[in-house]
Short mmCIF file of C-alpha atoms in Angstrom, two decimals:
data_model
loop_
_atom_site.label_atom_id
_atom_site.label_comp_id
_atom_site.label_asym_id
_atom_site.label_seq_id
_atom_site.Cartn_x
_atom_site.Cartn_y
_atom_site.Cartn_z
CA MET N 1469 -14.24 4.62 31.13
CA PRO N 1470 -11.43 2.54 32.64
CA TYR N 1471 -10.97 -1.13 31.94
CA VAL N 1472 -9.48 -3.26 34.71
CA ASN N 1473 -8.37 -6.86 34.31
CA ILE N 1474 -7.57 -8.77 37.50
CA LYS N 1475 -5.94 -12.17 37.19
CA ILE N 1476 -5.78 -14.41 40.25
CA THR N 1477 -5.17 -18.10 40.79
CA ARG N 1478 -8.39 -20.12 40.97
CA GLU N 1479 -8.52 -20.99 44.63
CA GLY N 1480 -12.05 -20.50 45.81
CA ALA N 1481 -12.76 -16.78 45.72
CA THR N 1482 -16.49 -16.47 46.45
CA PRO N 1483 -18.92 -14.45 44.29
CA GLU N 1484 -19.42 -12.11 47.28
CA LYS N 1485 -15.69 -11.38 47.63
CA LYS N 1486 -15.34 -10.86 43.88
CA ALA N 1487 -18.34 -8.50 43.83
CA GLN N 1488 -16.80 -6.53 46.69
CA LEU N 1489 -13.46 -6.35 44.87
CA ILE N 1490 -15.21 -4.98 41.76
CA ARG N 1491 -16.98 -2.36 43.92
CA GLU N 1492 -13.78 -1.23 45.62
CA VAL N 1493 -11.66 -0.95 42.48
CA THR N 1494 -14.42 0.98 40.70
CA GLU N 1495 -14.70 3.30 43.69
CA SER N 1496 -10.91 3.89 43.85
CA LEU N 1497 -10.89 4.88 40.17
CA GLN N 1498 -13.74 7.30 40.71
CA ARG N 1499 -12.35 8.90 43.86
CA LEU N 1500 -8.69 9.13 42.78
CA LEU N 1501 -8.93 9.80 39.05
CA GLY N 1502 -12.49 11.09 38.60
CA LYS N 1503 -13.44 8.18 36.34
CA ASN N 1504 -17.14 7.59 35.66
CA PRO N 1505 -18.14 4.37 37.47
CA GLN N 1506 -21.04 3.75 35.06
CA THR N 1507 -18.57 2.95 32.26
CA THR N 1508 -15.85 1.35 34.39
CA VAL N 1509 -15.44 -2.31 33.47
CA VAL N 1510 -13.71 -4.80 35.79
CA VAL N 1511 -13.04 -8.35 34.58
CA ILE N 1512 -11.67 -11.00 36.95
CA GLU N 1513 -9.94 -14.04 35.47
CA GLU N 1514 -9.22 -17.11 37.58
CA VAL N 1515 -6.28 -19.15 36.37
CA GLU N 1516 -5.41 -22.77 37.25
CA THR N 1517 -2.38 -23.05 39.55
CA ASP N 1518 -0.67 -25.24 36.88
CA ASN N 1519 -0.78 -22.26 34.54
CA TRP N 1520 0.63 -19.60 36.86
CA GLY N 1521 4.34 -19.28 37.45
CA ILE N 1522 6.36 -17.01 39.67
CA GLY N 1523 10.06 -17.32 40.31
CA GLY N 1524 10.13 -19.77 37.39
CA VAL N 1525 8.00 -22.29 39.32
CA THR N 1526 4.27 -23.01 38.97
CA VAL N 1527 1.99 -22.26 41.91
CA THR N 1528 1.08 -25.97 41.94
CA GLU N 1529 4.73 -26.87 42.56
CA ARG N 1530 5.17 -24.04 45.07
CA ARG N 1531 2.23 -25.24 47.15
CA LYS N 1532 3.64 -28.79 47.22
CA THR N 1533 7.06 -27.70 48.38
CA GLY N 1534 5.79 -25.15 50.88
CA LEU N 1535 7.12 -22.11 49.03
CA MET K 687 -0.19 -9.01 11.88
CA PRO K 688 -2.77 -7.63 14.31
CA TYR K 689 -3.80 -9.36 17.50
CA VAL K 690 -7.37 -8.88 18.68
CA ASN K 691 -8.71 -9.99 22.04
CA ILE K 692 -12.47 -9.90 22.50
CA LYS K 693 -13.86 -10.46 25.97
CA ILE K 694 -17.58 -11.11 26.38
CA THR K 695 -19.71 -12.55 29.13
CA ARG K 696 -20.33 -16.29 28.73
CA GLU K 697 -23.98 -16.32 27.73
CA GLY K 698 -24.40 -18.80 24.94
CA ALA K 699 -22.62 -17.35 21.90
CA THR K 700 -22.67 -20.14 19.31
CA PRO K 701 -19.59 -21.36 17.42
CA GLU K 702 -21.17 -20.04 14.21
CA LYS K 703 -21.63 -16.53 15.60
CA LYS K 704 -18.10 -16.50 17.01
CA ALA K 705 -16.69 -17.69 13.66
CA GLN K 706 -18.59 -14.92 11.89
CA LEU K 707 -17.28 -12.33 14.39
CA ILE K 708 -13.71 -13.50 13.74
CA ARG K 709 -14.29 -13.20 9.98
CA GLU K 710 -15.71 -9.70 10.21
CA VAL K 711 -13.06 -8.26 12.52
CA THR K 712 -10.29 -9.74 10.36
CA GLU K 713 -11.92 -8.25 7.27
CA SER K 714 -12.28 -4.79 8.88
CA LEU K 715 -8.57 -4.77 9.75
CA GLN K 716 -7.66 -5.72 6.19
CA ARG K 717 -9.96 -3.23 4.48
CA LEU K 718 -9.36 -0.24 6.79
CA LEU K 719 -5.71 -0.64 7.75
CA GLY K 720 -4.32 -2.92 5.07
CA LYS K 721 -3.42 -5.64 7.59
CA ASN K 722 -2.60 -9.10 6.24
CA PRO K 723 -5.47 -11.42 7.24
CA GLN K 724 -3.24 -14.50 7.11
CA THR K 725 -1.38 -13.33 10.22
CA THR K 726 -4.31 -11.64 11.98
CA VAL K 727 -5.11 -13.45 15.21
CA VAL K 728 -8.47 -13.05 16.99
CA VAL K 729 -9.01 -14.60 20.41
CA ILE K 730 -12.43 -14.59 22.07
CA GLU K 731 -12.62 -15.05 25.84
CA GLU K 732 -15.91 -15.82 27.54
CA VAL K 733 -16.09 -14.70 31.15
CA GLU K 734 -18.53 -15.84 33.84
CA THR K 735 -21.09 -13.15 34.76
CA ASP K 736 -19.86 -13.33 38.40
CA ASN K 737 -16.46 -12.15 37.20
CA TRP K 738 -17.57 -9.18 35.08
CA GLY K 739 -18.44 -5.87 36.66
CA ILE K 740 -19.69 -2.63 35.21
CA GLY K 741 -20.86 0.35 37.21
CA GLY K 742 -19.33 -1.36 40.25
CA VAL K 743 -21.84 -4.23 40.06
CA THR K 744 -21.40 -7.74 38.65
CA VAL K 745 -23.42 -8.77 35.62
CA THR K 746 -24.91 -11.56 37.77
CA GLU K 747 -26.32 -8.95 40.15
CA ARG K 748 -27.40 -6.67 37.30
CA ARG K 749 -29.41 -9.44 35.65
CA LYS K 750 -31.16 -10.23 38.96
CA THR K 751 -32.18 -6.62 39.57
CA GLY K 752 -33.16 -5.91 35.96
CA LEU K 753 -30.34 -3.41 35.31
CA MET J 1465 -20.62 -5.00 27.63
CA PRO J 1466 -17.78 -6.46 25.56
CA TYR J 1467 -14.20 -5.32 25.85
CA VAL J 1468 -12.07 -5.46 22.71
CA ASN J 1469 -8.32 -4.91 22.62
CA ILE J 1470 -6.74 -4.48 19.20
CA LYS J 1471 -2.96 -4.47 18.97
CA ILE J 1472 -1.34 -3.34 15.72
CA THR J 1473 2.14 -2.20 14.77
CA ARG J 1474 2.55 1.58 14.86
CA GLU J 1475 2.74 2.41 11.20
CA GLY J 1476 0.64 5.47 10.58
CA ALA J 1477 -2.99 4.44 11.11
CA THR J 1478 -4.96 7.70 10.95
CA PRO J 1479 -7.49 8.79 13.60
CA GLU J 1480 -10.23 8.48 10.95
CA LYS J 1481 -9.34 4.86 10.15
CA LYS J 1482 -9.12 3.97 13.83
CA ALA J 1483 -12.49 5.61 14.51
CA GLN J 1484 -14.01 3.62 11.65
CA LEU J 1485 -12.49 0.39 13.00
CA ILE J 1486 -14.01 1.08 16.42
CA ARG J 1487 -17.41 1.70 14.80
CA GLU J 1488 -17.31 -1.52 12.77
CA VAL J 1489 -16.19 -3.81 15.57
CA THR J 1490 -18.83 -2.36 17.90
CA GLU J 1491 -21.46 -2.87 15.21
CA SER J 1492 -20.38 -6.50 14.57
CA LEU J 1493 -20.72 -7.29 18.27
CA GLN J 1494 -24.19 -5.76 18.38
CA ARG J 1495 -25.47 -7.43 15.22
CA LEU J 1496 -23.97 -10.89 15.78
CA LEU J 1497 -24.14 -11.32 19.54
CA GLY J 1498 -26.73 -8.73 20.60
CA LYS J 1499 -24.20 -6.81 22.71
CA ASN J 1500 -25.17 -3.30 23.86
CA PRO J 1501 -22.98 -0.84 21.93
CA GLN J 1502 -23.31 1.80 24.66
CA THR J 1503 -21.15 -0.29 26.99
CA THR J 1504 -18.86 -1.83 24.36
CA VAL J 1505 -15.29 -0.66 24.87
CA VAL J 1506 -12.65 -0.90 22.13
CA VAL J 1507 -9.02 -0.05 22.89
CA ILE J 1508 -6.41 0.12 20.12
CA GLU J 1509 -2.76 -0.22 21.06
CA GLU J 1510 -0.02 0.68 18.60
CA VAL J 1511 3.25 -1.14 19.19
CA GLU J 1512 6.72 -0.25 17.86
CA THR J 1513 7.95 -2.62 15.14
CA ASP J 1514 11.01 -3.42 17.32
CA ASN J 1515 8.63 -4.85 19.92
CA TRP J 1516 6.53 -7.08 17.68
CA GLY J 1517 7.76 -10.48 16.58
CA ILE J 1518 6.26 -13.07 14.30
CA GLY J 1519 8.02 -16.19 13.11
CA GLY J 1520 10.66 -15.44 15.75
CA VAL J 1521 11.73 -12.24 13.95
CA THR J 1522 10.83 -8.63 14.76
CA VAL J 1523 8.78 -6.66 12.26
CA THR J 1524 11.69 -4.19 12.03
CA GLU J 1525 13.95 -7.01 10.81
CA ARG J 1526 11.25 -8.41 8.51
CA ARG J 1527 10.77 -5.06 6.78
CA LYS J 1528 14.54 -4.74 6.21
CA THR J 1529 14.83 -8.17 4.64
CA GLY J 1530 11.67 -7.91 2.60
CA LEU J 1531 9.79 -10.60 4.49
CA MET W 1260 9.40 -7.78 37.60
CA PRO W 1261 8.16 -8.77 34.14
CA TYR W 1262 4.70 -10.09 33.47
CA VAL W 1263 4.28 -12.60 30.65
CA ASN W 1264 0.97 -13.81 29.28
CA ILE W 1265 1.05 -16.79 26.94
CA LYS W 1266 -2.13 -17.72 25.12
CA ILE W 1267 -2.29 -21.07 23.35
CA THR W 1268 -5.11 -23.22 22.04
CA ARG W 1269 -6.25 -25.84 24.53
CA GLU W 1270 -4.94 -29.01 22.97
CA GLY W 1271 -3.45 -31.13 25.70
CA ALA W 1272 -0.35 -29.32 26.92
CA THR W 1273 0.78 -31.27 30.00
CA PRO W 1274 1.55 -29.68 33.39
CA GLU W 1275 5.18 -30.74 32.92
CA LYS W 1276 5.53 -28.99 29.56
CA LYS W 1277 3.84 -25.87 30.90
CA ALA W 1278 6.13 -25.84 33.94
CA GLN W 1279 9.15 -26.16 31.65
CA LEU W 1280 7.86 -23.29 29.47
CA ILE W 1281 7.49 -21.08 32.56
CA ARG W 1282 11.05 -21.95 33.61
CA GLU W 1283 12.53 -21.17 30.20
CA VAL W 1284 10.76 -17.86 29.67
CA THR W 1285 11.71 -16.71 33.17
CA GLU W 1286 15.32 -17.70 32.50
CA SER W 1287 15.41 -15.86 29.15
CA LEU W 1288 14.18 -12.67 30.82
CA GLN W 1289 16.84 -12.96 33.51
CA ARG W 1290 19.73 -13.74 31.17
CA LEU W 1291 18.87 -11.27 28.39
CA LEU W 1292 17.39 -8.33 30.29
CA GLY W 1293 18.63 -8.85 33.84
CA LYS W 1294 15.10 -9.23 35.23
CA ASN W 1295 14.71 -10.65 38.72
CA PRO W 1296 13.17 -14.13 38.37
CA GLN W 1297 11.69 -13.99 41.88
CA THR W 1298 9.18 -11.36 40.74
CA THR W 1299 8.70 -12.59 37.17
CA VAL W 1300 5.12 -13.76 36.64
CA VAL W 1301 4.13 -16.03 33.76
CA VAL W 1302 0.46 -16.82 33.13
CA ILE W 1303 -0.59 -19.38 30.52
CA GLU W 1304 -4.11 -19.23 29.14
CA GLU W 1305 -5.56 -22.11 27.16
CA VAL W 1306 -8.30 -21.11 24.73
CA GLU W 1307 -10.87 -23.36 23.04
CA THR W 1308 -10.22 -23.85 19.31
CA ASP W 1309 -13.70 -22.39 18.59
CA ASN W 1310 -12.54 -19.14 20.13
CA TRP W 1311 -9.25 -18.73 18.28
CA GLY W 1312 -9.11 -17.38 14.75
CA ILE W 1313 -6.26 -16.87 12.36
CA GLY W 1314 -6.63 -15.91 8.72
CA GLY W 1315 -10.27 -15.12 9.53
CA VAL W 1316 -11.02 -18.80 10.26
CA THR W 1317 -11.34 -20.55 13.63
CA VAL W 1318 -8.83 -23.23 14.54
CA THR W 1319 -11.75 -25.67 14.79
CA GLU W 1320 -12.57 -25.05 11.14
CA ARG W 1321 -8.90 -25.11 10.10
CA ARG W 1322 -8.37 -28.52 11.67
CA LYS W 1323 -11.44 -29.91 9.86
CA THR W 1324 -10.30 -28.67 6.48
CA GLY W 1325 -6.67 -29.63 6.95
CA LEU W 1326 -5.34 -26.06 6.98
CA MET H 811 0.34 -13.26 43.33
CA PRO H 812 -2.37 -11.36 41.45
CA TYR H 813 -1.71 -9.39 38.30
CA VAL H 814 -3.84 -6.30 37.70
CA ASN H 815 -3.89 -4.32 34.48
CA ILE H 816 -5.64 -0.95 34.57
CA LYS H 817 -6.24 0.85 31.30
CA ILE H 818 -7.31 4.49 31.38
CA THR H 819 -7.34 7.29 28.85
CA ARG H 820 -4.22 9.46 29.00
CA GLU H 821 -5.59 12.63 30.50
CA GLY H 822 -3.15 13.83 33.10
CA ALA H 823 -3.25 11.33 35.96
CA THR H 824 -0.40 12.38 38.27
CA PRO H 825 2.28 9.99 39.56
CA GLU H 826 0.89 10.55 43.08
CA LYS H 827 -2.65 9.53 42.10
CA LYS H 828 -1.38 6.49 40.21
CA ALA H 829 0.80 5.45 43.18
CA GLN H 830 -2.24 5.76 45.45
CA LEU H 831 -4.35 3.69 43.04
CA ILE H 832 -1.70 0.95 43.05
CA ARG H 833 -1.66 0.99 46.87
CA GLU H 834 -5.45 0.74 47.16
CA VAL H 835 -5.92 -2.05 44.63
CA THR H 836 -3.11 -4.07 46.23
CA GLU H 837 -4.69 -3.54 49.64
CA SER H 838 -8.17 -4.61 48.42
CA LEU H 839 -6.73 -7.85 47.04
CA GLN H 840 -4.98 -8.57 50.32
CA ARG H 841 -7.93 -7.77 52.55
CA LEU H 842 -10.67 -9.41 50.47
CA LEU H 843 -8.91 -12.43 48.96
CA GLY H 844 -5.88 -12.89 51.21
CA LYS H 845 -3.44 -12.26 48.36
CA ASN H 846 0.20 -11.59 49.25
CA PRO H 847 0.89 -7.91 48.46
CA GLN H 848 4.62 -8.57 47.99
CA THR H 849 3.91 -10.47 44.78
CA THR H 850 0.92 -8.43 43.62
CA VAL H 851 1.72 -6.62 40.37
CA VAL H 852 -0.33 -3.64 39.15
CA VAL H 853 0.34 -2.16 35.71
CA ILE H 854 -1.39 1.05 34.58
CA GLU H 855 -1.61 1.76 30.86
CA GLU H 856 -2.57 5.20 29.58
CA VAL H 857 -4.16 5.18 26.14
CA GLU H 858 -4.59 8.12 23.73
CA THR H 859 -8.22 9.29 23.44
CA ASP H 860 -8.05 8.61 19.66
CA ASN H 861 -7.48 4.94 20.48
CA TRP H 862 -10.29 4.43 22.98
CA GLY H 863 -13.85 3.87 21.84
CA ILE H 864 -17.07 3.45 23.76
CA GLY H 865 -20.51 3.34 22.21
CA GLY H 866 -18.76 3.00 18.85
CA VAL H 867 -17.26 6.51 19.13
CA THR H 868 -13.73 7.52 20.13
CA VAL H 869 -13.24 9.50 23.32
CA THR H 870 -11.70 12.27 21.18
CA GLU H 871 -14.96 12.58 19.26
CA ARG H 872 -17.05 12.29 22.43
CA ARG H 873 -15.20 15.16 24.10
CA LYS H 874 -15.74 17.38 21.03
CA THR H 875 -19.46 16.75 20.91
CA GLY H 876 -19.99 17.01 24.65
CA LEU H 877 -20.91 13.34 25.14
CA MET R 313 -0.41 -20.02 16.73
CA PRO R 314 0.47 -18.82 20.23
CA TYR R 315 0.27 -15.20 21.28
CA VAL R 316 2.73 -13.99 23.89
CA ASN R 317 2.60 -10.61 25.60
CA ILE R 318 5.64 -9.60 27.63
CA LYS R 319 5.39 -6.52 29.81
CA ILE R 320 8.57 -5.04 31.27
CA THR R 321 9.47 -1.70 32.78
CA ARG R 322 10.96 0.72 30.24
CA GLU R 323 14.57 0.79 31.32
CA GLY R 324 16.70 0.65 28.21
CA ALA R 325 16.24 -2.83 26.72
CA THR R 326 18.01 -2.68 23.34
CA PRO R 327 16.43 -3.77 20.05
CA GLU R 328 19.00 -6.59 19.89
CA LYS R 329 18.05 -7.96 23.33
CA LYS R 330 14.35 -7.72 22.53
CA ALA R 331 14.88 -9.50 19.18
CA GLN R 332 16.78 -12.26 20.99
CA LEU R 333 13.99 -12.57 23.58
CA ILE R 334 11.41 -12.95 20.78
CA ARG R 335 13.56 -15.64 19.16
CA GLU R 336 13.98 -17.61 22.38
CA VAL R 337 10.33 -17.53 23.45
CA THR R 338 9.21 -18.57 19.97
CA GLU R 339 11.74 -21.42 20.02
CA SER R 340 10.61 -22.61 23.49
CA LEU R 341 7.00 -22.78 22.30
CA GLN R 342 8.00 -24.79 19.25
CA ARG R 343 10.28 -27.23 21.07
CA LEU R 344 8.10 -27.80 24.16
CA LEU R 345 4.56 -27.60 22.77
CA GLY R 346 5.04 -28.15 19.05
CA LYS R 347 3.69 -24.72 18.14
CA ASN R 348 4.29 -23.43 14.62
CA PRO R 349 6.80 -20.56 14.87
CA GLN R 350 5.55 -18.97 11.64
CA THR R 351 2.28 -18.00 13.34
CA THR R 352 3.68 -17.36 16.83
CA VAL R 353 3.26 -13.70 17.75
CA VAL R 354 5.29 -12.07 20.55
CA VAL R 355 4.52 -8.50 21.63
CA ILE R 356 6.74 -6.67 24.11
CA GLU R 357 5.30 -3.71 25.99
CA GLU R 358 7.55 -1.34 27.89
CA VAL R 359 5.83 0.45 30.76
CA GLU R 360 6.97 3.60 32.60
CA THR R 361 8.23 2.89 36.13
CA ASP R 362 5.56 5.31 37.48
CA ASN R 363 2.91 2.97 36.10
CA TRP R 364 4.24 -0.32 37.48
CA GLY R 365 3.59 -1.34 41.05
CA ILE R 366 4.70 -4.34 43.06
CA GLY R 367 4.18 -4.77 46.77
CA GLY R 368 1.83 -1.78 46.59
CA VAL R 369 4.68 0.58 45.62
CA THR R 370 5.63 1.93 42.20
CA VAL R 371 8.97 0.94 40.71
CA THR R 372 9.88 4.66 40.66
CA GLU R 373 9.47 4.79 44.44
CA ARG R 374 11.25 1.46 44.92
CA ARG R 375 14.29 2.62 42.99
CA LYS R 376 14.48 5.82 45.09
CA THR R 377 14.36 3.96 48.37
CA GLY R 378 16.72 1.17 47.32
CA LEU R 379 14.06 -1.57 47.39
#
């Protein structure tokens, strides 16, 4: 019955990679914690690099300056 | 003062239906828990079917295979 | 397949009221948007009044000053 | 190591303003709680006015009626 | 730089299992999407069974009735 | 009308520091983006160090090993 929310910057993750990520996380939850995969929900959110900050700096700025 | 976040797959919910959903959830919180509707916030997020998984499978794949 | 997260201040909501809230929100999503209730997940989170701010002031402070 | 999620209605916030917001929130967490800015993550999400309700009414409707 | 939030019902997950879950999810994000594990944040939230509903029914009620 | 969710590890933040954080974030949103402070909601969540991972390792483990 778990709910998993994965936020990543929007930088070209393919549907195949995202589907594989959903499979793996669901499988980890089943194997490690015994959670029922049929009711495990995984939601991926892709966020613009202007809207994501780390170290007080947006990812857009970090990419420009080579951080 | 509640905050409600509703995530659904993006599949054509109309503005009218979403407005009605916001009304009903706000009303339930007022009637059942006595929460002030004036400061009740409801945010709906619509997620691409590629980015939503249940049972380890994306909704995109589920729709294709008739799940 | 919706996922709903409801955050409220922790101020004595009973299990019966919370169960009723879960029922009503699930029903609204089914009736208005045709969402399958069997895979609708609703999670309620109760937050200490020290940790909830509105208008720049915590709920703890608001209650003390009659706001 | 904090994680901050800021949801606002999508109404034209510029990249510069958002970058400044990320800087300020990261700085507040460092100064007030001693949190390491290098691992502080801030994610801004901009939500359509149709999908945001307060007082049981969407922001789209509120803007039309001058609320 | 991903942020992952995993919500599960509070039913005795051990620190060792949770640490392993964090390791595996971080590793999946690195291997599949090339995400830097050093800035990947995973937060697990454990929710009381009274506060978790699926199919319109709380997990507390489901456990009692053998659902 | 913004909603801000701040997640930190539970390590003794005082009510006074949290109240000040709520004030500052609300003020930043007003000054930078023109958001109405009266309807700005800030929710702080404090998470056990066992449940927070970065770099694939829980904060509990990091503290033990001097990371």
